[in-house]
Amino acid sequence: MKVSEKKQAATVGEPPSTYEELIRVIHDRYTDFSKSYQKISLYITQNPNDIAVDSVHVLAEKCGVHASGCVRFAQSLGYKGFKDLQAIFRHRLSTAALGFNARVRALEDELDTCEDRTEMGFLQDLIGRDISSLQELLANIGPEQIVQAVDLMEQADTIYLIGQLRSAPVVELLRYTLTMLGKRTVLLDSAGGLATHMAKAIRNSDLLFAVSFRFYASEVVNIMEEIAARGAPVVAISDSTLSPLGRSASVLFCVPEHEYTFSRSLAAPMCLTQALVVALASRLQNNPSKPRIPVATQK
């Protein structure tokens, strides 16, 4: 056992008795966890339904740690072993919706693509996973989050956008739709190394909209923390409530990501950003039933 894990095990109190309490404890202690414990924390917060049915060996393989590490993780939280921690997730599963992997398996069975490894099979597999991601998005996002985010977008003098690497297409779509909607929008482009300097112009009457997934772009995280410390509101889309973006966000949309054969999908975050802009359009146009976003080629 590593020294940091021994120290964590030595400070154990009563184990959390509910799923909500367990998640709070994990969030509170996450930054003090060892790297292996953080891997386990990320996986179980993103895949709670799977924890209820996976064996400790399957969980360890998915997290990239040894099975004994999962047992010690459970013990560091006050449980006698992994099965006691798993019982919390099994109780939750009795009232929860299907998890991502269960949705994927159901769609594979429905589409009969489980063993199809042809070119068409890859397309069907990706579409099935995208459908599952969108279903999970609908289950995970609360109406109060949507309302709060749209309130901030409506009130902002200028909406600043930042997203790098794989997140770049999401903020590019936001820049286009918000600009066509007539909202003053600035993209903090990483080209030329100016994003950090451009962010210094953000005022408390503005809004920063940030998007970042594993492995979180350091410039995005640093700019978010600086802007939030200055008191400006931040709306963020990320892949976990344990994401570093969660520490600074006024509103955090958690869009859990799941391993793909080749890459991870942007279907869910793209859909979410479009929903936010459509909701904003309904307010700005005073037309809640049929909001429209003009297009560049419209006459």
C-alpha atoms as a PDB file:
ATOM      1  CA  MET A   1       0.000   0.000   0.000  1.00  0.00           C
ATOM      2  CA  LYS A   2       1.308   3.461  -0.912  1.00  0.00           C
ATOM      3  CA  VAL A   3       2.056   5.970   1.859  1.00  0.00           C
ATOM      4  CA  SER A   4      -0.743   8.323   0.721  1.00  0.00           C
ATOM      5  CA  GLU A   5      -3.221   5.445   0.708  1.00  0.00           C
ATOM      6  CA  LYS A   6      -2.124   4.382   4.188  1.00  0.00           C
ATOM      7  CA  LYS A   7      -2.706   7.928   5.411  1.00  0.00           C
ATOM      8  CA  GLN A   8      -6.176   7.991   3.843  1.00  0.00           C
ATOM      9  CA  ALA A   9      -7.043   4.636   5.392  1.00  0.00           C
ATOM     10  CA  ALA A  10      -5.912   5.858   8.788  1.00  0.00           C
ATOM     11  CA  THR A  11      -8.431   8.722   8.816  1.00  0.00           C
ATOM     12  CA  VAL A  12     -11.498   6.634   8.035  1.00  0.00           C
ATOM     13  CA  GLY A  13     -14.764   7.358   9.874  1.00  0.00           C
ATOM     14  CA  GLU A  14     -18.253   5.980   9.444  1.00  0.00           C
ATOM     15  CA  PRO A  15     -18.900   4.890   5.845  1.00  0.00           C
ATOM     16  CA  PRO A  16     -21.485   6.815   3.794  1.00  0.00           C
ATOM     17  CA  SER A  17     -24.869   5.123   4.030  1.00  0.00           C
ATOM     18  CA  THR A  18     -26.469   6.554   0.869  1.00  0.00           C
ATOM     19  CA  TYR A  19     -25.355   7.089  -2.702  1.00  0.00           C
ATOM     20  CA  GLU A  20     -25.700  10.877  -2.410  1.00  0.00           C
ATOM     21  CA  GLU A  21     -23.600  10.943   0.756  1.00  0.00           C
ATOM     22  CA  LEU A  22     -20.971   8.715  -0.850  1.00  0.00           C
ATOM     23  CA  ILE A  23     -20.639  11.011  -3.868  1.00  0.00           C
ATOM     24  CA  ARG A  24     -20.295  14.049  -1.581  1.00  0.00           C
ATOM     25  CA  VAL A  25     -17.497  12.345   0.350  1.00  0.00           C
ATOM     26  CA  ILE A  26     -15.683  11.419  -2.870  1.00  0.00           C
ATOM     27  CA  HIS A  27     -15.923  15.012  -4.106  1.00  0.00           C
ATOM     28  CA  ASP A  28     -14.671  16.406  -0.806  1.00  0.00           C
ATOM     29  CA  ARG A  29     -11.673  14.075  -0.706  1.00  0.00           C
ATOM     30  CA  TYR A  30     -10.893  13.769  -4.406  1.00  0.00           C
ATOM     31  CA  THR A  31      -7.953  16.186  -4.534  1.00  0.00           C
ATOM     32  CA  ASP A  32      -6.290  14.362  -1.629  1.00  0.00           C
ATOM     33  CA  PHE A  33      -6.705  10.915  -3.200  1.00  0.00           C
ATOM     34  CA  SER A  34      -3.804   9.061  -4.786  1.00  0.00           C
ATOM     35  CA  LYS A  35      -3.787   8.847  -8.598  1.00  0.00           C
ATOM     36  CA  SER A  36      -5.194   5.297  -8.508  1.00  0.00           C
ATOM     37  CA  TYR A  37      -7.999   6.360  -6.169  1.00  0.00           C
ATOM     38  CA  GLN A  38      -8.791   9.293  -8.477  1.00  0.00           C
ATOM     39  CA  LYS A  39      -9.079   6.892 -11.439  1.00  0.00           C
ATOM     40  CA  ILE A  40     -11.539   4.771  -9.458  1.00  0.00           C
ATOM     41  CA  SER A  41     -13.481   7.869  -8.347  1.00  0.00           C
ATOM     42  CA  LEU A  42     -13.855   9.122 -11.913  1.00  0.00           C
ATOM     43  CA  TYR A  43     -15.108   5.787 -13.158  1.00  0.00           C
ATOM     44  CA  ILE A  44     -17.650   5.142 -10.426  1.00  0.00           C
ATOM     45  CA  THR A  45     -19.102   8.673 -10.561  1.00  0.00           C
ATOM     46  CA  GLN A  46     -19.555   8.332 -14.328  1.00  0.00           C
ATOM     47  CA  ASN A  47     -20.806   4.737 -14.326  1.00  0.00           C
ATOM     48  CA  PRO A  48     -22.784   4.192 -11.105  1.00  0.00           C
ATOM     49  CA  ASN A  49     -25.111   1.569 -12.583  1.00  0.00           C
ATOM     50  CA  ASP A  50     -22.215  -0.532 -13.839  1.00  0.00           C
ATOM     51  CA  ILE A  51     -20.602  -0.531 -10.376  1.00  0.00           C
ATOM     52  CA  ALA A  52     -23.710  -2.283  -9.095  1.00  0.00           C
ATOM     53  CA  VAL A  53     -23.153  -5.294 -11.366  1.00  0.00           C
ATOM     54  CA  ASP A  54     -19.433  -5.400 -12.209  1.00  0.00           C
ATOM     55  CA  SER A  55     -17.070  -7.582 -10.201  1.00  0.00           C
ATOM     56  CA  VAL A  56     -14.118  -5.943  -8.486  1.00  0.00           C
ATOM     57  CA  HIS A  57     -11.809  -7.462 -11.116  1.00  0.00           C
ATOM     58  CA  VAL A  58     -13.842  -6.034 -14.006  1.00  0.00           C
ATOM     59  CA  LEU A  59     -13.935  -2.621 -12.324  1.00  0.00           C
ATOM     60  CA  ALA A  60     -10.180  -2.704 -11.710  1.00  0.00           C
ATOM     61  CA  GLU A  61      -9.501  -3.539 -15.363  1.00  0.00           C
ATOM     62  CA  LYS A  62     -11.712  -0.674 -16.568  1.00  0.00           C
ATOM     63  CA  CYS A  63     -10.026   1.761 -14.171  1.00  0.00           C
ATOM     64  CA  GLY A  64      -6.518   0.567 -15.011  1.00  0.00           C
ATOM     65  CA  VAL A  65      -5.676  -0.363 -11.410  1.00  0.00           C
ATOM     66  CA  HIS A  66      -5.171  -3.589  -9.450  1.00  0.00           C
ATOM     67  CA  ALA A  67      -8.228  -5.237  -7.873  1.00  0.00           C
ATOM     68  CA  SER A  68      -6.690  -4.842  -4.416  1.00  0.00           C
ATOM     69  CA  GLY A  69      -6.643  -1.072  -5.058  1.00  0.00           C
ATOM     70  CA  CYS A  70     -10.426  -1.090  -5.459  1.00  0.00           C
ATOM     71  CA  VAL A  71     -10.777  -2.947  -2.163  1.00  0.00           C
ATOM     72  CA  ARG A  72      -8.487  -0.472  -0.393  1.00  0.00           C
ATOM     73  CA  PHE A  73     -10.423   2.407  -1.943  1.00  0.00           C
ATOM     74  CA  ALA A  74     -13.641   1.051  -0.422  1.00  0.00           C
ATOM     75  CA  GLN A  75     -11.900   0.597   2.927  1.00  0.00           C
ATOM     76  CA  SER A  76     -10.550   4.164   2.810  1.00  0.00           C
ATOM     77  CA  LEU A  77     -14.180   5.317   2.748  1.00  0.00           C
ATOM     78  CA  GLY A  78     -15.017   3.262   5.832  1.00  0.00           C
ATOM     79  CA  TYR A  79     -16.418   0.102   4.240  1.00  0.00           C
ATOM     80  CA  LYS A  80     -15.208  -3.355   5.213  1.00  0.00           C
ATOM     81  CA  GLY A  81     -14.643  -4.237   1.560  1.00  0.00           C
ATOM     82  CA  PHE A  82     -15.692  -3.639  -2.029  1.00  0.00           C
ATOM     83  CA  LYS A  83     -18.987  -5.528  -1.687  1.00  0.00           C
ATOM     84  CA  ASP A  84     -20.174  -3.128   1.029  1.00  0.00           C
ATOM     85  CA  LEU A  85     -19.478  -0.165  -1.268  1.00  0.00           C
ATOM     86  CA  GLN A  86     -21.146  -2.003  -4.141  1.00  0.00           C
ATOM     87  CA  ALA A  87     -24.275  -2.465  -2.034  1.00  0.00           C
ATOM     88  CA  ILE A  88     -24.805   1.319  -2.104  1.00  0.00           C
ATOM     89  CA  PHE A  89     -24.839   1.257  -5.903  1.00  0.00           C
ATOM     90  CA  ARG A  90     -27.079  -1.806  -6.041  1.00  0.00           C
ATOM     91  CA  HIS A  91     -29.642  -0.068  -3.859  1.00  0.00           C
ATOM     92  CA  ARG A  92     -29.524   2.966  -6.153  1.00  0.00           C
ATOM     93  CA  LEU A  93     -29.898   0.771  -9.240  1.00  0.00           C
ATOM     94  CA  SER A  94     -33.277  -0.495  -8.019  1.00  0.00           C
ATOM     95  CA  THR A  95     -34.768   2.934  -8.763  1.00  0.00           C
ATOM     96  CA  ALA A  96     -32.349   4.292 -11.380  1.00  0.00           C
ATOM     97  CA  ALA A  97     -32.632   4.399 -15.148  1.00  0.00           C
ATOM     98  CA  LEU A  98     -30.520   2.157 -17.340  1.00  0.00           C
ATOM     99  CA  GLY A  99     -26.809   2.950 -17.373  1.00  0.00           C
ATOM    100  CA  PHE A 100     -24.868   3.750 -20.530  1.00  0.00           C
ATOM    101  CA  ASN A 101     -23.468   0.260 -21.092  1.00  0.00           C
ATOM    102  CA  ALA A 102     -26.886  -1.307 -20.559  1.00  0.00           C
ATOM    103  CA  ARG A 103     -28.378   1.059 -23.129  1.00  0.00           C
ATOM    104  CA  VAL A 104     -25.631   0.189 -25.601  1.00  0.00           C
ATOM    105  CA  ARG A 105     -26.229  -3.543 -25.134  1.00  0.00           C
ATOM    106  CA  ALA A 106     -29.982  -3.071 -25.570  1.00  0.00           C
ATOM    107  CA  LEU A 107     -29.461  -1.118 -28.783  1.00  0.00           C
ATOM    108  CA  GLU A 108     -26.973  -3.689 -30.080  1.00  0.00           C
ATOM    109  CA  ASP A 109     -29.533  -6.403 -29.518  1.00  0.00           C
ATOM    110  CA  GLU A 110     -32.235  -4.315 -31.180  1.00  0.00           C
ATOM    111  CA  LEU A 111     -30.048  -3.465 -34.185  1.00  0.00           C
ATOM    112  CA  ASP A 112     -28.410  -6.895 -34.259  1.00  0.00           C
ATOM    113  CA  THR A 113     -24.920  -5.359 -34.450  1.00  0.00           C
ATOM    114  CA  CYS A 114     -23.144  -7.159 -31.591  1.00  0.00           C
ATOM    115  CA  GLU A 115     -20.860  -9.154 -33.886  1.00  0.00           C
ATOM    116  CA  ASP A 116     -20.920  -6.939 -36.971  1.00  0.00           C
ATOM    117  CA  ARG A 117     -17.377  -5.712 -37.588  1.00  0.00           C
ATOM    118  CA  THR A 118     -17.901  -4.637 -41.184  1.00  0.00           C
ATOM    119  CA  GLU A 119     -17.616  -1.031 -42.348  1.00  0.00           C
ATOM    120  CA  MET A 120     -21.385  -0.660 -41.976  1.00  0.00           C
ATOM    121  CA  GLY A 121     -21.148  -2.283 -38.556  1.00  0.00           C
ATOM    122  CA  PHE A 122     -18.796   0.457 -37.345  1.00  0.00           C
ATOM    123  CA  LEU A 123     -21.324   3.077 -38.422  1.00  0.00           C
ATOM    124  CA  GLN A 124     -24.150   1.256 -36.670  1.00  0.00           C
ATOM    125  CA  ASP A 125     -22.030   0.861 -33.526  1.00  0.00           C
ATOM    126  CA  LEU A 126     -21.196   4.564 -33.383  1.00  0.00           C
ATOM    127  CA  ILE A 127     -24.807   5.565 -33.995  1.00  0.00           C
ATOM    128  CA  GLY A 128     -25.970   3.202 -31.256  1.00  0.00           C
ATOM    129  CA  ARG A 129     -23.501   4.715 -28.805  1.00  0.00           C
ATOM    130  CA  ASP A 130     -24.538   8.234 -29.794  1.00  0.00           C
ATOM    131  CA  ILE A 131     -28.179   7.358 -29.152  1.00  0.00           C
ATOM    132  CA  SER A 132     -27.192   6.014 -25.729  1.00  0.00           C
ATOM    133  CA  SER A 133     -25.205   9.176 -24.966  1.00  0.00           C
ATOM    134  CA  LEU A 134     -28.186  11.349 -25.854  1.00  0.00           C
ATOM    135  CA  GLN A 135     -30.496   9.241 -23.701  1.00  0.00           C
ATOM    136  CA  GLU A 136     -28.074   9.575 -20.802  1.00  0.00           C
ATOM    137  CA  LEU A 137     -27.831  13.334 -21.351  1.00  0.00           C
ATOM    138  CA  LEU A 138     -31.600  13.617 -21.060  1.00  0.00           C
ATOM    139  CA  ALA A 139     -31.547  11.603 -17.827  1.00  0.00           C
ATOM    140  CA  ASN A 140     -28.658  13.529 -16.238  1.00  0.00           C
ATOM    141  CA  ILE A 141     -29.431  17.184 -17.021  1.00  0.00           C
ATOM    142  CA  GLY A 142     -31.889  18.946 -14.731  1.00  0.00           C
ATOM    143  CA  PRO A 143     -34.274  21.699 -15.884  1.00  0.00           C
ATOM    144  CA  GLU A 144     -32.929  24.091 -13.257  1.00  0.00           C
ATOM    145  CA  GLN A 145     -29.457  23.842 -14.821  1.00  0.00           C
ATOM    146  CA  ILE A 146     -30.834  24.787 -18.231  1.00  0.00           C
ATOM    147  CA  VAL A 147     -32.731  27.753 -16.808  1.00  0.00           C
ATOM    148  CA  GLN A 148     -29.736  29.024 -14.814  1.00  0.00           C
ATOM    149  CA  ALA A 149     -27.379  28.756 -17.785  1.00  0.00           C
ATOM    150  CA  VAL A 150     -29.788  30.503 -20.162  1.00  0.00           C
ATOM    151  CA  ASP A 151     -30.349  33.249 -17.553  1.00  0.00           C
ATOM    152  CA  LEU A 152     -26.598  33.896 -17.489  1.00  0.00           C
ATOM    153  CA  MET A 153     -26.348  33.823 -21.291  1.00  0.00           C
ATOM    154  CA  GLU A 154     -29.236  36.277 -21.637  1.00  0.00           C
ATOM    155  CA  GLN A 155     -27.862  38.683 -19.027  1.00  0.00           C
ATOM    156  CA  ALA A 156     -24.277  38.678 -20.306  1.00  0.00           C
ATOM    157  CA  ASP A 157     -23.021  41.711 -22.216  1.00  0.00           C
ATOM    158  CA  THR A 158     -20.546  39.480 -24.045  1.00  0.00           C
ATOM    159  CA  ILE A 159     -20.223  35.708 -24.078  1.00  0.00           C
ATOM    160  CA  TYR A 160     -16.623  34.526 -24.225  1.00  0.00           C
ATOM    161  CA  LEU A 161     -16.055  30.984 -25.456  1.00  0.00           C
ATOM    162  CA  ILE A 162     -13.139  28.659 -24.850  1.00  0.00           C
ATOM    163  CA  GLY A 163     -12.582  25.058 -25.859  1.00  0.00           C
ATOM    164  CA  GLN A 164      -9.477  23.397 -27.222  1.00  0.00           C
ATOM    165  CA  LEU A 165      -8.497  20.131 -28.889  1.00  0.00           C
ATOM    166  CA  ARG A 166     -11.572  17.894 -29.207  1.00  0.00           C
ATOM    167  CA  SER A 167     -13.777  20.534 -27.551  1.00  0.00           C
ATOM    168  CA  ALA A 168     -13.047  23.105 -30.274  1.00  0.00           C
ATOM    169  CA  PRO A 169     -15.972  22.067 -32.559  1.00  0.00           C
ATOM    170  CA  VAL A 170     -18.417  22.604 -29.692  1.00  0.00           C
ATOM    171  CA  VAL A 171     -17.420  26.229 -29.073  1.00  0.00           C
ATOM    172  CA  GLU A 172     -17.163  26.891 -32.830  1.00  0.00           C
ATOM    173  CA  LEU A 173     -20.806  25.835 -33.150  1.00  0.00           C
ATOM    174  CA  LEU A 174     -21.676  28.099 -30.216  1.00  0.00           C
ATOM    175  CA  ARG A 175     -19.853  31.034 -31.792  1.00  0.00           C
ATOM    176  CA  TYR A 176     -21.761  30.585 -35.042  1.00  0.00           C
ATOM    177  CA  THR A 177     -25.234  30.184 -33.533  1.00  0.00           C
ATOM    178  CA  LEU A 178     -24.822  32.942 -30.924  1.00  0.00           C
ATOM    179  CA  THR A 179     -23.437  35.360 -33.519  1.00  0.00           C
ATOM    180  CA  MET A 180     -26.338  34.644 -35.891  1.00  0.00           C
ATOM    181  CA  LEU A 181     -28.658  35.235 -32.949  1.00  0.00           C
ATOM    182  CA  GLY A 182     -27.141  38.711 -32.512  1.00  0.00           C
ATOM    183  CA  LYS A 183     -25.391  37.997 -29.219  1.00  0.00           C
ATOM    184  CA  ARG A 184     -21.990  39.639 -28.818  1.00  0.00           C
ATOM    185  CA  THR A 185     -19.573  36.685 -28.781  1.00  0.00           C
ATOM    186  CA  VAL A 186     -15.787  36.333 -28.553  1.00  0.00           C
ATOM    187  CA  LEU A 187     -13.878  33.090 -29.121  1.00  0.00           C
ATOM    188  CA  LEU A 188     -10.751  32.795 -26.985  1.00  0.00           C
ATOM    189  CA  ASP A 189      -8.736  31.243 -29.787  1.00  0.00           C
ATOM    190  CA  SER A 190      -5.531  29.472 -28.813  1.00  0.00           C
ATOM    191  CA  ALA A 191      -3.885  30.490 -32.105  1.00  0.00           C
ATOM    192  CA  GLY A 192      -0.961  32.805 -31.476  1.00  0.00           C
ATOM    193  CA  GLY A 193      -1.032  32.097 -27.746  1.00  0.00           C
ATOM    194  CA  LEU A 194      -3.408  35.013 -27.107  1.00  0.00           C
ATOM    195  CA  ALA A 195      -6.289  33.271 -25.314  1.00  0.00           C
ATOM    196  CA  THR A 196      -4.998  34.063 -21.810  1.00  0.00           C
ATOM    197  CA  HIS A 197      -4.403  37.713 -22.706  1.00  0.00           C
ATOM    198  CA  MET A 198      -7.796  38.075 -24.409  1.00  0.00           C
ATOM    199  CA  ALA A 199      -9.459  36.651 -21.274  1.00  0.00           C
ATOM    200  CA  LYS A 200      -8.194  39.627 -19.254  1.00  0.00           C
ATOM    201  CA  ALA A 201     -10.867  41.728 -20.971  1.00  0.00           C
ATOM    202  CA  ILE A 202     -13.689  39.687 -19.425  1.00  0.00           C
ATOM    203  CA  ARG A 203     -15.793  41.758 -17.005  1.00  0.00           C
ATOM    204  CA  ASN A 204     -18.222  40.662 -14.314  1.00  0.00           C
ATOM    205  CA  SER A 205     -21.077  41.636 -16.631  1.00  0.00           C
ATOM    206  CA  ASP A 206     -19.822  39.099 -19.192  1.00  0.00           C
ATOM    207  CA  LEU A 207     -19.981  35.304 -19.246  1.00  0.00           C
ATOM    208  CA  LEU A 208     -17.316  32.695 -19.904  1.00  0.00           C
ATOM    209  CA  PHE A 209     -18.577  29.503 -21.552  1.00  0.00           C
ATOM    210  CA  ALA A 210     -15.948  26.754 -21.306  1.00  0.00           C
ATOM    211  CA  VAL A 211     -15.875  23.224 -22.723  1.00  0.00           C
ATOM    212  CA  SER A 212     -13.237  20.655 -21.844  1.00  0.00           C
ATOM    213  CA  PHE A 213     -12.997  16.893 -21.505  1.00  0.00           C
ATOM    214  CA  ARG A 214     -10.267  14.510 -20.448  1.00  0.00           C
ATOM    215  CA  PHE A 215      -7.459  15.235 -20.586  1.00  0.00           C
ATOM    216  CA  TYR A 216      -8.392  18.773 -19.638  1.00  0.00           C
ATOM    217  CA  ALA A 217      -6.512  21.507 -21.522  1.00  0.00           C
ATOM    218  CA  SER A 218      -4.485  23.349 -18.890  1.00  0.00           C
ATOM    219  CA  GLU A 219      -5.039  26.772 -20.489  1.00  0.00           C
ATOM    220  CA  VAL A 220      -8.817  26.283 -20.352  1.00  0.00           C
ATOM    221  CA  VAL A 221      -8.700  25.289 -16.670  1.00  0.00           C
ATOM    222  CA  ASN A 222      -6.361  28.175 -15.764  1.00  0.00           C
ATOM    223  CA  ILE A 223      -8.471  30.793 -17.539  1.00  0.00           C
ATOM    224  CA  MET A 224     -11.647  29.440 -15.918  1.00  0.00           C
ATOM    225  CA  GLU A 225     -10.146  29.633 -12.434  1.00  0.00           C
ATOM    226  CA  GLU A 226      -8.864  33.159 -13.003  1.00  0.00           C
ATOM    227  CA  ILE A 227     -12.182  34.436 -14.362  1.00  0.00           C
ATOM    228  CA  ALA A 228     -14.196  32.807 -11.574  1.00  0.00           C
ATOM    229  CA  ALA A 229     -11.841  34.268  -8.953  1.00  0.00           C
ATOM    230  CA  ARG A 230     -12.548  37.727 -10.386  1.00  0.00           C
ATOM    231  CA  GLY A 231     -16.284  37.159  -9.883  1.00  0.00           C
ATOM    232  CA  ALA A 232     -17.443  36.670 -13.469  1.00  0.00           C
ATOM    233  CA  PRO A 233     -19.950  33.846 -14.078  1.00  0.00           C
ATOM    234  CA  VAL A 234     -18.835  30.663 -15.838  1.00  0.00           C
ATOM    235  CA  VAL A 235     -20.920  28.011 -17.602  1.00  0.00           C
ATOM    236  CA  ALA A 236     -19.025  24.800 -18.315  1.00  0.00           C
ATOM    237  CA  ILE A 237     -19.526  21.515 -20.122  1.00  0.00           C
ATOM    238  CA  SER A 238     -17.298  18.676 -19.029  1.00  0.00           C
ATOM    239  CA  ASP A 239     -17.308  14.914 -18.583  1.00  0.00           C
ATOM    240  CA  SER A 240     -17.476  14.531 -14.808  1.00  0.00           C
ATOM    241  CA  THR A 241     -18.561  16.322 -11.673  1.00  0.00           C
ATOM    242  CA  LEU A 242     -14.961  15.659 -10.568  1.00  0.00           C
ATOM    243  CA  SER A 243     -13.623  17.608 -13.557  1.00  0.00           C
ATOM    244  CA  PRO A 244     -11.332  20.550 -12.673  1.00  0.00           C
ATOM    245  CA  LEU A 245     -13.890  22.755 -14.423  1.00  0.00           C
ATOM    246  CA  GLY A 246     -16.371  21.910 -11.667  1.00  0.00           C
ATOM    247  CA  ARG A 247     -14.398  23.897  -9.105  1.00  0.00           C
ATOM    248  CA  SER A 248     -14.984  27.202 -10.909  1.00  0.00           C
ATOM    249  CA  ALA A 249     -18.263  26.787 -12.780  1.00  0.00           C
ATOM    250  CA  SER A 250     -21.393  28.688 -11.818  1.00  0.00           C
ATOM    251  CA  VAL A 251     -23.253  26.027 -13.812  1.00  0.00           C
ATOM    252  CA  LEU A 252     -21.645  22.696 -14.700  1.00  0.00           C
ATOM    253  CA  PHE A 253     -23.185  20.389 -17.277  1.00  0.00           C
ATOM    254  CA  CYS A 254     -21.792  16.917 -16.808  1.00  0.00           C
ATOM    255  CA  VAL A 255     -21.840  14.881 -20.031  1.00  0.00           C
ATOM    256  CA  PRO A 256     -20.225  11.553 -19.073  1.00  0.00           C
ATOM    257  CA  GLU A 257     -17.909  10.102 -21.687  1.00  0.00           C
ATOM    258  CA  HIS A 258     -17.439   6.444 -22.410  1.00  0.00           C
ATOM    259  CA  GLU A 259     -14.642   4.631 -24.170  1.00  0.00           C
ATOM    260  CA  TYR A 260     -15.145   4.110 -27.873  1.00  0.00           C
ATOM    261  CA  THR A 261     -13.168   1.818 -30.138  1.00  0.00           C
ATOM    262  CA  PHE A 262     -11.645   4.809 -31.918  1.00  0.00           C
ATOM    263  CA  SER A 263     -12.820   8.077 -30.434  1.00  0.00           C
ATOM    264  CA  ARG A 264     -15.392   9.637 -28.146  1.00  0.00           C
ATOM    265  CA  SER A 265     -18.515  11.220 -29.538  1.00  0.00           C
ATOM    266  CA  LEU A 266     -19.495  14.887 -29.486  1.00  0.00           C
ATOM    267  CA  ALA A 267     -23.174  14.135 -30.142  1.00  0.00           C
ATOM    268  CA  ALA A 268     -24.317  14.874 -26.575  1.00  0.00           C
ATOM    269  CA  PRO A 269     -22.369  18.141 -25.977  1.00  0.00           C
ATOM    270  CA  MET A 270     -23.327  19.396 -29.452  1.00  0.00           C
ATOM    271  CA  CYS A 271     -26.984  18.668 -28.747  1.00  0.00           C
ATOM    272  CA  LEU A 272     -26.764  20.365 -25.351  1.00  0.00           C
ATOM    273  CA  THR A 273     -25.229  23.567 -26.733  1.00  0.00           C
ATOM    274  CA  GLN A 274     -27.862  23.771 -29.467  1.00  0.00           C
ATOM    275  CA  ALA A 275     -30.605  23.341 -26.853  1.00  0.00           C
ATOM    276  CA  LEU A 276     -29.161  26.214 -24.803  1.00  0.00           C
ATOM    277  CA  VAL A 277     -29.039  28.517 -27.827  1.00  0.00           C
ATOM    278  CA  VAL A 278     -32.580  27.612 -28.907  1.00  0.00           C
ATOM    279  CA  ALA A 279     -33.805  28.349 -25.369  1.00  0.00           C
ATOM    280  CA  LEU A 280     -31.972  31.681 -25.480  1.00  0.00           C
ATOM    281  CA  ALA A 281     -33.493  32.466 -28.887  1.00  0.00           C
ATOM    282  CA  SER A 282     -36.999  31.868 -27.534  1.00  0.00           C
ATOM    283  CA  ARG A 283     -36.381  34.606 -24.954  1.00  0.00           C
ATOM    284  CA  LEU A 284     -34.627  37.137 -27.173  1.00  0.00           C
ATOM    285  CA  GLN A 285     -37.239  36.771 -29.910  1.00  0.00           C
ATOM    286  CA  ASN A 286     -40.121  36.600 -27.421  1.00  0.00           C
ATOM    287  CA  ASN A 287     -41.313  33.536 -29.273  1.00  0.00           C
ATOM    288  CA  PRO A 288     -41.198  30.483 -26.992  1.00  0.00           C
ATOM    289  CA  SER A 289     -43.149  28.268 -29.398  1.00  0.00           C
ATOM    290  CA  LYS A 290     -41.098  28.752 -32.582  1.00  0.00           C
ATOM    291  CA  PRO A 291     -37.663  30.268 -31.924  1.00  0.00           C
ATOM    292  CA  ARG A 292     -35.512  30.565 -35.028  1.00  0.00           C
ATOM    293  CA  ILE A 293     -31.784  31.034 -35.487  1.00  0.00           C
ATOM    294  CA  PRO A 294     -30.959  32.843 -38.771  1.00  0.00           C
ATOM    295  CA  VAL A 295     -28.439  31.196 -41.083  1.00  0.00           C
ATOM    296  CA  ALA A 296     -25.597  32.874 -42.935  1.00  0.00           C
ATOM    297  CA  THR A 297     -27.133  32.211 -46.343  1.00  0.00           C
ATOM    298  CA  GLN A 298     -30.625  33.427 -45.433  1.00  0.00           C
ATOM    299  CA  LYS A 299     -31.940  36.211 -47.690  1.00  0.00           C
END
